[in-house]
């Protein structure tokens, strides 16, 4: 499985960004996809995951601001981030886990920096 994330950048507080992740080497429709993030000096934490398109799961800190979506035909997963806050600053990692496997895969990470 290979995951290629893009879309990070620098944005002011209150702004928006959209992250994208392209997957290959996977039966994408039968996998849970999503995003984790890791801020400096902190552990990696869940941001959002999605399995079949109707069961998105969010961290409390991003609920109602972020939206995760999955396009099985394109093998893409997206994270729309609105009303960004400085505490959202982190490296964001695309995540994959096939339903038939306990193994997780991670992309290379994309930096999101929110200035106050």
PDB file of N, CA, C and O in Angstrom, residues 10-71:
ATOM      1  N   UNK A  10       0.370  26.872   4.884  1.00  0.00           N
ATOM      2  CA  UNK A  10       0.262  27.888   5.924  1.00  0.00           C
ATOM      3  C   UNK A  10      -1.027  28.669   5.713  1.00  0.00           C
ATOM      4  O   UNK A  10      -1.300  29.143   4.605  1.00  0.00           O
ATOM      5  N   UNK A  11      -1.798  28.803   6.779  1.00  0.00           N
ATOM      6  CA  UNK A  11      -3.071  29.517   6.699  1.00  0.00           C
ATOM      7  C   UNK A  11      -3.293  30.277   7.988  1.00  0.00           C
ATOM      8  O   UNK A  11      -2.799  29.874   9.054  1.00  0.00           O
ATOM      9  N   UNK A  12      -4.033  31.351   7.899  1.00  0.00           N
ATOM     10  CA  UNK A  12      -4.364  32.116   9.107  1.00  0.00           C
ATOM     11  C   UNK A  12      -5.512  31.452   9.859  1.00  0.00           C
ATOM     12  O   UNK A  12      -6.332  30.729   9.269  1.00  0.00           O
ATOM     13  N   UNK A  13      -5.567  31.722  11.141  1.00  0.00           N
ATOM     14  CA  UNK A  13      -6.664  31.201  11.953  1.00  0.00           C
ATOM     15  C   UNK A  13      -8.000  31.623  11.343  1.00  0.00           C
ATOM     16  O   UNK A  13      -8.158  32.762  10.893  1.00  0.00           O
ATOM     17  N   UNK A  14      -8.935  30.670  11.336  1.00  0.00           N
ATOM     18  CA  UNK A  14     -10.223  30.912  10.715  1.00  0.00           C
ATOM     19  C   UNK A  14     -10.289  30.506   9.261  1.00  0.00           C
ATOM     20  O   UNK A  14     -11.388  30.455   8.684  1.00  0.00           O
ATOM     21  N   UNK A  15      -9.158  30.199   8.681  1.00  0.00           N
ATOM     22  CA  UNK A  15      -9.105  29.822   7.283  1.00  0.00           C
ATOM     23  C   UNK A  15      -9.396  28.351   7.056  1.00  0.00           C
ATOM     24  O   UNK A  15      -9.726  27.608   7.999  1.00  0.00           O
ATOM     25  N   UNK A  16      -9.255  27.935   5.801  1.00  0.00           N
ATOM     26  CA  UNK A  16      -9.571  26.562   5.409  1.00  0.00           C
ATOM     27  C   UNK A  16      -8.455  25.965   4.571  1.00  0.00           C
ATOM     28  O   UNK A  16      -7.720  26.673   3.876  1.00  0.00           O
ATOM     29  N   UNK A  17      -8.344  24.650   4.662  1.00  0.00           N
ATOM     30  CA  UNK A  17      -7.456  23.879   3.800  1.00  0.00           C
ATOM     31  C   UNK A  17      -8.143  22.564   3.473  1.00  0.00           C
ATOM     32  O   UNK A  17      -8.965  22.067   4.265  1.00  0.00           O
ATOM     33  N   UNK A  18      -7.753  21.983   2.360  1.00  0.00           N
ATOM     34  CA  UNK A  18      -8.256  20.665   1.992  1.00  0.00           C
ATOM     35  C   UNK A  18      -7.073  19.739   1.731  1.00  0.00           C
ATOM     36  O   UNK A  18      -6.261  20.004   0.847  1.00  0.00           O
ATOM     37  N   UNK A  19      -6.986  18.677   2.502  1.00  0.00           N
ATOM     38  CA  UNK A  19      -5.956  17.678   2.308  1.00  0.00           C
ATOM     39  C   UNK A  19      -6.489  16.562   1.418  1.00  0.00           C
ATOM     40  O   UNK A  19      -7.673  16.206   1.499  1.00  0.00           O
ATOM     41  N   UNK A  20      -5.600  16.033   0.600  1.00  0.00           N
ATOM     42  CA  UNK A  20      -5.945  14.913  -0.271  1.00  0.00           C
ATOM     43  C   UNK A  20      -4.931  13.792  -0.073  1.00  0.00           C
ATOM     44  O   UNK A  20      -3.759  14.049   0.234  1.00  0.00           O
ATOM     45  N   UNK A  21      -5.388  12.571  -0.266  1.00  0.00           N
ATOM     46  CA  UNK A  21      -4.495  11.424  -0.163  1.00  0.00           C
ATOM     47  C   UNK A  21      -4.868  10.430  -1.249  1.00  0.00           C
ATOM     48  O   UNK A  21      -6.019   9.982  -1.324  1.00  0.00           O
ATOM     49  N   UNK A  22      -3.886  10.108  -2.074  1.00  0.00           N
ATOM     50  CA  UNK A  22      -4.079   9.119  -3.132  1.00  0.00           C
ATOM     51  C   UNK A  22      -3.509   7.780  -2.681  1.00  0.00           C
ATOM     52  O   UNK A  22      -2.365   7.722  -2.211  1.00  0.00           O
ATOM     53  N   UNK A  23      -4.297   6.728  -2.827  1.00  0.00           N
ATOM     54  CA  UNK A  23      -3.870   5.395  -2.401  1.00  0.00           C
ATOM     55  C   UNK A  23      -3.662   4.490  -3.606  1.00  0.00           C
ATOM     56  O   UNK A  23      -4.360   4.610  -4.618  1.00  0.00           O
ATOM     57  N   UNK A  24      -2.704   3.594  -3.496  1.00  0.00           N
ATOM     58  CA  UNK A  24      -2.477   2.591  -4.523  1.00  0.00           C
ATOM     59  C   UNK A  24      -2.067   1.293  -3.855  1.00  0.00           C
ATOM     60  O   UNK A  24      -1.640   1.279  -2.698  1.00  0.00           O
ATOM     61  N   UNK A  25      -2.236   0.200  -4.588  1.00  0.00           N
ATOM     62  CA  UNK A  25      -1.864  -1.092  -4.044  1.00  0.00           C
ATOM     63  C   UNK A  25      -2.811  -1.612  -2.989  1.00  0.00           C
ATOM     64  O   UNK A  25      -2.407  -2.399  -2.128  1.00  0.00           O
ATOM     65  N   UNK A  26      -4.078  -1.173  -3.059  1.00  0.00           N
ATOM     66  CA  UNK A  26      -5.040  -1.577  -2.052  1.00  0.00           C
ATOM     67  C   UNK A  26      -6.414  -1.791  -2.676  1.00  0.00           C
ATOM     68  O   UNK A  26      -6.742  -1.164  -3.677  1.00  0.00           O
ATOM     69  N   UNK A  27      -7.191  -2.699  -2.050  1.00  0.00           N
ATOM     70  CA  UNK A  27      -8.610  -2.796  -2.394  1.00  0.00           C
ATOM     71  C   UNK A  27      -9.303  -1.696  -1.608  1.00  0.00           C
ATOM     72  O   UNK A  27      -9.816  -1.905  -0.511  1.00  0.00           O
ATOM     73  N   UNK A  28      -9.283  -0.526  -2.180  1.00  0.00           N
ATOM     74  CA  UNK A  28      -9.621   0.702  -1.468  1.00  0.00           C
ATOM     75  C   UNK A  28     -11.014   0.672  -0.866  1.00  0.00           C
ATOM     76  O   UNK A  28     -11.226   1.167   0.242  1.00  0.00           O
ATOM     77  N   UNK A  29     -11.958   0.101  -1.574  1.00  0.00           N
ATOM     78  CA  UNK A  29     -13.346   0.117  -1.110  1.00  0.00           C
ATOM     79  C   UNK A  29     -13.542  -0.716   0.146  1.00  0.00           C
ATOM     80  O   UNK A  29     -14.556  -0.579   0.832  1.00  0.00           O
ATOM     81  N   UNK A  30     -12.583  -1.571   0.452  1.00  0.00           N
ATOM     82  CA  UNK A  30     -12.675  -2.427   1.624  1.00  0.00           C
ATOM     83  C   UNK A  30     -11.602  -2.060   2.637  1.00  0.00           C
ATOM     84  O   UNK A  30     -10.917  -2.932   3.206  1.00  0.00           O
ATOM     85  N   UNK A  31     -11.453  -0.760   2.854  1.00  0.00           N
ATOM     86  CA  UNK A  31     -10.459  -0.278   3.804  1.00  0.00           C
ATOM     87  C   UNK A  31     -10.998   0.937   4.543  1.00  0.00           C
ATOM     88  O   UNK A  31     -11.779   1.719   3.996  1.00  0.00           O
ATOM     89  N   UNK A  32     -10.579   1.052   5.764  1.00  0.00           N
ATOM     90  CA  UNK A  32     -10.824   2.270   6.525  1.00  0.00           C
ATOM     91  C   UNK A  32      -9.695   3.246   6.212  1.00  0.00           C
ATOM     92  O   UNK A  32      -8.516   2.881   6.297  1.00  0.00           O
ATOM     93  N   UNK A  33     -10.072   4.436   5.832  1.00  0.00           N
ATOM     94  CA  UNK A  33      -9.102   5.485   5.520  1.00  0.00           C
ATOM     95  C   UNK A  33      -9.281   6.636   6.497  1.00  0.00           C
ATOM     96  O   UNK A  33     -10.321   6.747   7.160  1.00  0.00           O
ATOM     97  N   UNK A  34      -8.304   7.488   6.557  1.00  0.00           N
ATOM     98  CA  UNK A  34      -8.472   8.645   7.412  1.00  0.00           C
ATOM     99  C   UNK A  34      -7.209   9.434   7.596  1.00  0.00           C
ATOM    100  O   UNK A  34      -6.276   9.335   6.791  1.00  0.00           O
ATOM    101  N   UNK A  35      -7.220  10.211   8.660  1.00  0.00           N
ATOM    102  CA  UNK A  35      -6.128  11.129   8.935  1.00  0.00           C
ATOM    103  C   UNK A  35      -5.788  11.106  10.424  1.00  0.00           C
ATOM    104  O   UNK A  35      -6.689  11.098  11.276  1.00  0.00           O
ATOM    105  N   UNK A  36      -4.502  11.121  10.686  1.00  0.00           N
ATOM    106  CA  UNK A  36      -3.964  11.348  12.007  1.00  0.00           C
ATOM    107  C   UNK A  36      -3.064  12.579  11.924  1.00  0.00           C
ATOM    108  O   UNK A  36      -2.709  13.023  10.837  1.00  0.00           O
ATOM    109  N   UNK A  37      -2.709  13.123  13.067  1.00  0.00           N
ATOM    110  CA  UNK A  37      -1.784  14.262  13.079  1.00  0.00           C
ATOM    111  C   UNK A  37      -0.847  14.172  14.257  1.00  0.00           C
ATOM    112  O   UNK A  37      -1.156  13.536  15.276  1.00  0.00           O
ATOM    113  N   UNK A  38       0.288  14.829  14.101  1.00  0.00           N
ATOM    114  CA  UNK A  38       1.273  14.848  15.172  1.00  0.00           C
ATOM    115  C   UNK A  38       1.881  16.236  15.263  1.00  0.00           C
ATOM    116  O   UNK A  38       2.504  16.719  14.312  1.00  0.00           O
ATOM    117  N   UNK A  39       1.665  16.866  16.403  1.00  0.00           N
ATOM    118  CA  UNK A  39       2.240  18.177  16.673  1.00  0.00           C
ATOM    119  C   UNK A  39       3.599  17.994  17.350  1.00  0.00           C
ATOM    120  O   UNK A  39       3.856  16.950  17.958  1.00  0.00           O
ATOM    121  N   UNK A  40       4.474  18.998  17.274  1.00  0.00           N
ATOM    122  CA  UNK A  40       5.802  18.880  17.896  1.00  0.00           C
ATOM    123  C   UNK A  40       5.702  18.551  19.374  1.00  0.00           C
ATOM    124  O   UNK A  40       4.940  19.191  20.115  1.00  0.00           O
ATOM    125  N   UNK A  41       6.414  17.531  19.793  1.00  0.00           N
ATOM    126  CA  UNK A  41       6.437  17.157  21.197  1.00  0.00           C
ATOM    127  C   UNK A  41       5.222  16.386  21.677  1.00  0.00           C
ATOM    128  O   UNK A  41       5.106  16.090  22.876  1.00  0.00           O
ATOM    129  N   UNK A  42       4.333  16.048  20.758  1.00  0.00           N
ATOM    130  CA  UNK A  42       3.118  15.321  21.130  1.00  0.00           C
ATOM    131  C   UNK A  42       3.036  13.997  20.373  1.00  0.00           C
ATOM    132  O   UNK A  42       3.693  13.798  19.365  1.00  0.00           O
ATOM    133  N   UNK A  43       2.195  13.114  20.895  1.00  0.00           N
ATOM    134  CA  UNK A  43       1.983  11.837  20.228  1.00  0.00           C
ATOM    135  C   UNK A  43       1.039  12.011  19.034  1.00  0.00           C
ATOM    136  O   UNK A  43       0.240  12.948  18.986  1.00  0.00           O
ATOM    137  N   UNK A  44       1.144  11.068  18.113  1.00  0.00           N
ATOM    138  CA  UNK A  44       0.238  11.078  16.979  1.00  0.00           C
ATOM    139  C   UNK A  44      -1.180  10.802  17.474  1.00  0.00           C
ATOM    140  O   UNK A  44      -1.387   9.914  18.314  1.00  0.00           O
ATOM    141  N   UNK A  45      -2.146  11.547  16.954  1.00  0.00           N
ATOM    142  CA  UNK A  45      -3.525  11.398  17.401  1.00  0.00           C
ATOM    143  C   UNK A  45      -4.470  11.299  16.215  1.00  0.00           C
ATOM    144  O   UNK A  45      -4.213  11.832  15.138  1.00  0.00           O
ATOM    145  N   UNK A  46      -5.574  10.632  16.460  1.00  0.00           N
ATOM    146  CA  UNK A  46      -6.593  10.492  15.432  1.00  0.00           C
ATOM    147  C   UNK A  46      -7.259  11.824  15.156  1.00  0.00           C
ATOM    148  O   UNK A  46      -7.571  12.585  16.078  1.00  0.00           O
ATOM    149  N   UNK A  47      -7.469  12.113  13.877  1.00  0.00           N
ATOM    150  CA  UNK A  47      -8.252  13.274  13.472  1.00  0.00           C
ATOM    151  C   UNK A  47      -9.629  12.818  12.988  1.00  0.00           C
ATOM    152  O   UNK A  47     -10.654  13.251  13.499  1.00  0.00           O
ATOM    153  N   UNK A  48      -9.628  11.937  11.992  1.00  0.00           N
ATOM    154  CA  UNK A  48     -10.892  11.456  11.427  1.00  0.00           C
ATOM    155  C   UNK A  48     -10.638  10.186  10.632  1.00  0.00           C
ATOM    156  O   UNK A  48      -9.591  10.045  10.011  1.00  0.00           O
ATOM    157  N   UNK A  49     -11.611   9.294  10.669  1.00  0.00           N
ATOM    158  CA  UNK A  49     -11.550   8.089   9.846  1.00  0.00           C
ATOM    159  C   UNK A  49     -12.902   7.861   9.185  1.00  0.00           C
ATOM    160  O   UNK A  49     -13.934   8.369   9.645  1.00  0.00           O
ATOM    161  N   UNK A  50     -12.881   7.086   8.104  1.00  0.00           N
ATOM    162  CA  UNK A  50     -14.107   6.768   7.385  1.00  0.00           C
ATOM    163  C   UNK A  50     -13.933   5.402   6.745  1.00  0.00           C
ATOM    164  O   UNK A  50     -12.865   5.082   6.230  1.00  0.00           O
ATOM    165  N   UNK A  51     -15.002   4.585   6.793  1.00  0.00           N
ATOM    166  CA  UNK A  51     -14.915   3.235   6.242  1.00  0.00           C
ATOM    167  C   UNK A  51     -15.726   3.103   4.959  1.00  0.00           C
ATOM    168  O   UNK A  51     -15.186   2.910   3.875  1.00  0.00           O
ATOM    169  N   UNK A  52     -17.051   3.214   5.079  1.00  0.00           N
ATOM    170  CA  UNK A  52     -17.868   2.980   3.893  1.00  0.00           C
ATOM    171  C   UNK A  52     -18.621   4.216   3.439  1.00  0.00           C
ATOM    172  O   UNK A  52     -19.554   4.119   2.669  1.00  0.00           O
ATOM    173  N   UNK A  53     -18.241   5.366   3.946  1.00  0.00           N
ATOM    174  CA  UNK A  53     -18.858   6.597   3.476  1.00  0.00           C
ATOM    175  C   UNK A  53     -19.968   7.129   4.341  1.00  0.00           C
ATOM    176  O   UNK A  53     -20.354   8.279   4.198  1.00  0.00           O
ATOM    177  N   UNK A  54     -20.442   6.323   5.268  1.00  0.00           N
ATOM    178  CA  UNK A  54     -21.542   6.792   6.108  1.00  0.00           C
ATOM    179  C   UNK A  54     -21.207   6.716   7.591  1.00  0.00           C
ATOM    180  O   UNK A  54     -22.077   6.905   8.429  1.00  0.00           O
ATOM    181  N   UNK A  55     -19.986   6.446   7.900  1.00  0.00           N
ATOM    182  CA  UNK A  55     -19.632   6.188   9.298  1.00  0.00           C
ATOM    183  C   UNK A  55     -18.388   6.955   9.708  1.00  0.00           C
ATOM    184  O   UNK A  55     -17.514   6.414  10.372  1.00  0.00           O
ATOM    185  N   UNK A  56     -18.303   8.213   9.349  1.00  0.00           N
ATOM    186  CA  UNK A  56     -17.132   9.013   9.706  1.00  0.00           C
ATOM    187  C   UNK A  56     -17.016   9.151  11.213  1.00  0.00           C
ATOM    188  O   UNK A  56     -18.019   9.254  11.936  1.00  0.00           O
ATOM    189  N   UNK A  57     -15.780   9.140  11.667  1.00  0.00           N
ATOM    190  CA  UNK A  57     -15.467   9.243  13.086  1.00  0.00           C
ATOM    191  C   UNK A  57     -14.477  10.393  13.264  1.00  0.00           C
ATOM    192  O   UNK A  57     -13.478  10.465  12.540  1.00  0.00           O
ATOM    193  N   UNK A  58     -14.751  11.297  14.225  1.00  0.00           N
ATOM    194  CA  UNK A  58     -13.927  12.489  14.403  1.00  0.00           C
ATOM    195  C   UNK A  58     -13.426  12.616  15.831  1.00  0.00           C
ATOM    196  O   UNK A  58     -14.118  12.247  16.787  1.00  0.00           O
ATOM    197  N   UNK A  59     -12.261  13.200  15.957  1.00  0.00           N
ATOM    198  CA  UNK A  59     -11.797  13.631  17.272  1.00  0.00           C
ATOM    199  C   UNK A  59     -12.697  14.766  17.750  1.00  0.00           C
ATOM    200  O   UNK A  59     -13.187  15.570  16.944  1.00  0.00           O
ATOM    201  N   UNK A  60     -12.916  14.836  19.050  1.00  0.00           N
ATOM    202  CA  UNK A  60     -13.778  15.893  19.603  1.00  0.00           C
ATOM    203  C   UNK A  60     -13.272  17.281  19.219  1.00  0.00           C
ATOM    204  O   UNK A  60     -14.073  18.194  18.975  1.00  0.00           O
ATOM    205  N   UNK A  61     -11.972  17.436  19.134  1.00  0.00           N
ATOM    206  CA  UNK A  61     -11.385  18.750  18.890  1.00  0.00           C
ATOM    207  C   UNK A  61     -11.647  19.271  17.474  1.00  0.00           C
ATOM    208  O   UNK A  61     -11.493  20.466  17.220  1.00  0.00           O
ATOM    209  N   UNK A  62     -12.031  18.387  16.547  1.00  0.00           N
ATOM    210  CA  UNK A  62     -12.259  18.828  15.169  1.00  0.00           C
ATOM    211  C   UNK A  62     -13.712  18.656  14.738  1.00  0.00           C
ATOM    212  O   UNK A  62     -14.082  19.038  13.622  1.00  0.00           O
ATOM    213  N   UNK A  63     -14.515  18.063  15.594  1.00  0.00           N
ATOM    214  CA  UNK A  63     -15.932  17.837  15.256  1.00  0.00           C
ATOM    215  C   UNK A  63     -16.573  19.158  14.859  1.00  0.00           C
ATOM    216  O   UNK A  63     -16.356  20.182  15.482  1.00  0.00           O
ATOM    217  N   UNK A  64     -17.345  19.118  13.794  1.00  0.00           N
ATOM    218  CA  UNK A  64     -18.087  20.274  13.273  1.00  0.00           C
ATOM    219  C   UNK A  64     -17.204  21.269  12.534  1.00  0.00           C
ATOM    220  O   UNK A  64     -17.721  22.267  12.005  1.00  0.00           O
ATOM    221  N   UNK A  65     -15.903  21.029  12.472  1.00  0.00           N
ATOM    222  CA  UNK A  65     -15.010  21.898  11.692  1.00  0.00           C
ATOM    223  C   UNK A  65     -14.375  21.152  10.523  1.00  0.00           C
ATOM    224  O   UNK A  65     -14.125  21.747   9.476  1.00  0.00           O
ATOM    225  N   UNK A  66     -14.107  19.879  10.708  1.00  0.00           N
ATOM    226  CA  UNK A  66     -13.455  19.063   9.687  1.00  0.00           C
ATOM    227  C   UNK A  66     -14.450  18.062   9.113  1.00  0.00           C
ATOM    228  O   UNK A  66     -15.337  17.566   9.826  1.00  0.00           O
ATOM    229  N   UNK A  67     -14.256  17.738   7.830  1.00  0.00           N
ATOM    230  CA  UNK A  67     -15.078  16.728   7.179  1.00  0.00           C
ATOM    231  C   UNK A  67     -14.180  15.784   6.389  1.00  0.00           C
ATOM    232  O   UNK A  67     -13.401  16.237   5.538  1.00  0.00           O
ATOM    233  N   UNK A  68     -14.288  14.494   6.676  1.00  0.00           N
ATOM    234  CA  UNK A  68     -13.529  13.477   5.948  1.00  0.00           C
ATOM    235  C   UNK A  68     -14.446  12.835   4.911  1.00  0.00           C
ATOM    236  O   UNK A  68     -15.640  12.624   5.169  1.00  0.00           O
ATOM    237  N   UNK A  69     -13.899  12.568   3.734  1.00  0.00           N
ATOM    238  CA  UNK A  69     -14.672  11.913   2.687  1.00  0.00           C
ATOM    239  C   UNK A  69     -13.782  10.951   1.914  1.00  0.00           C
ATOM    240  O   UNK A  69     -12.550  11.073   1.918  1.00  0.00           O
ATOM    241  N   UNK A  70     -14.420  10.011   1.255  1.00  0.00           N
ATOM    242  CA  UNK A  70     -13.711   8.921   0.581  1.00  0.00           C
ATOM    243  C   UNK A  70     -14.322   8.705  -0.793  1.00  0.00           C
ATOM    244  O   UNK A  70     -15.544   8.630  -0.908  1.00  0.00           O
ATOM    245  N   UNK A  71     -13.485   8.655  -1.808  1.00  0.00           N
ATOM    246  CA  UNK A  71     -13.933   8.396  -3.167  1.00  0.00           C
ATOM    247  C   UNK A  71     -13.350   7.048  -3.600  1.00  0.00           C
ATOM    248  O   UNK A  71     -12.180   6.968  -3.959  1.00  0.00           O
TER     249      UNK A  71
END
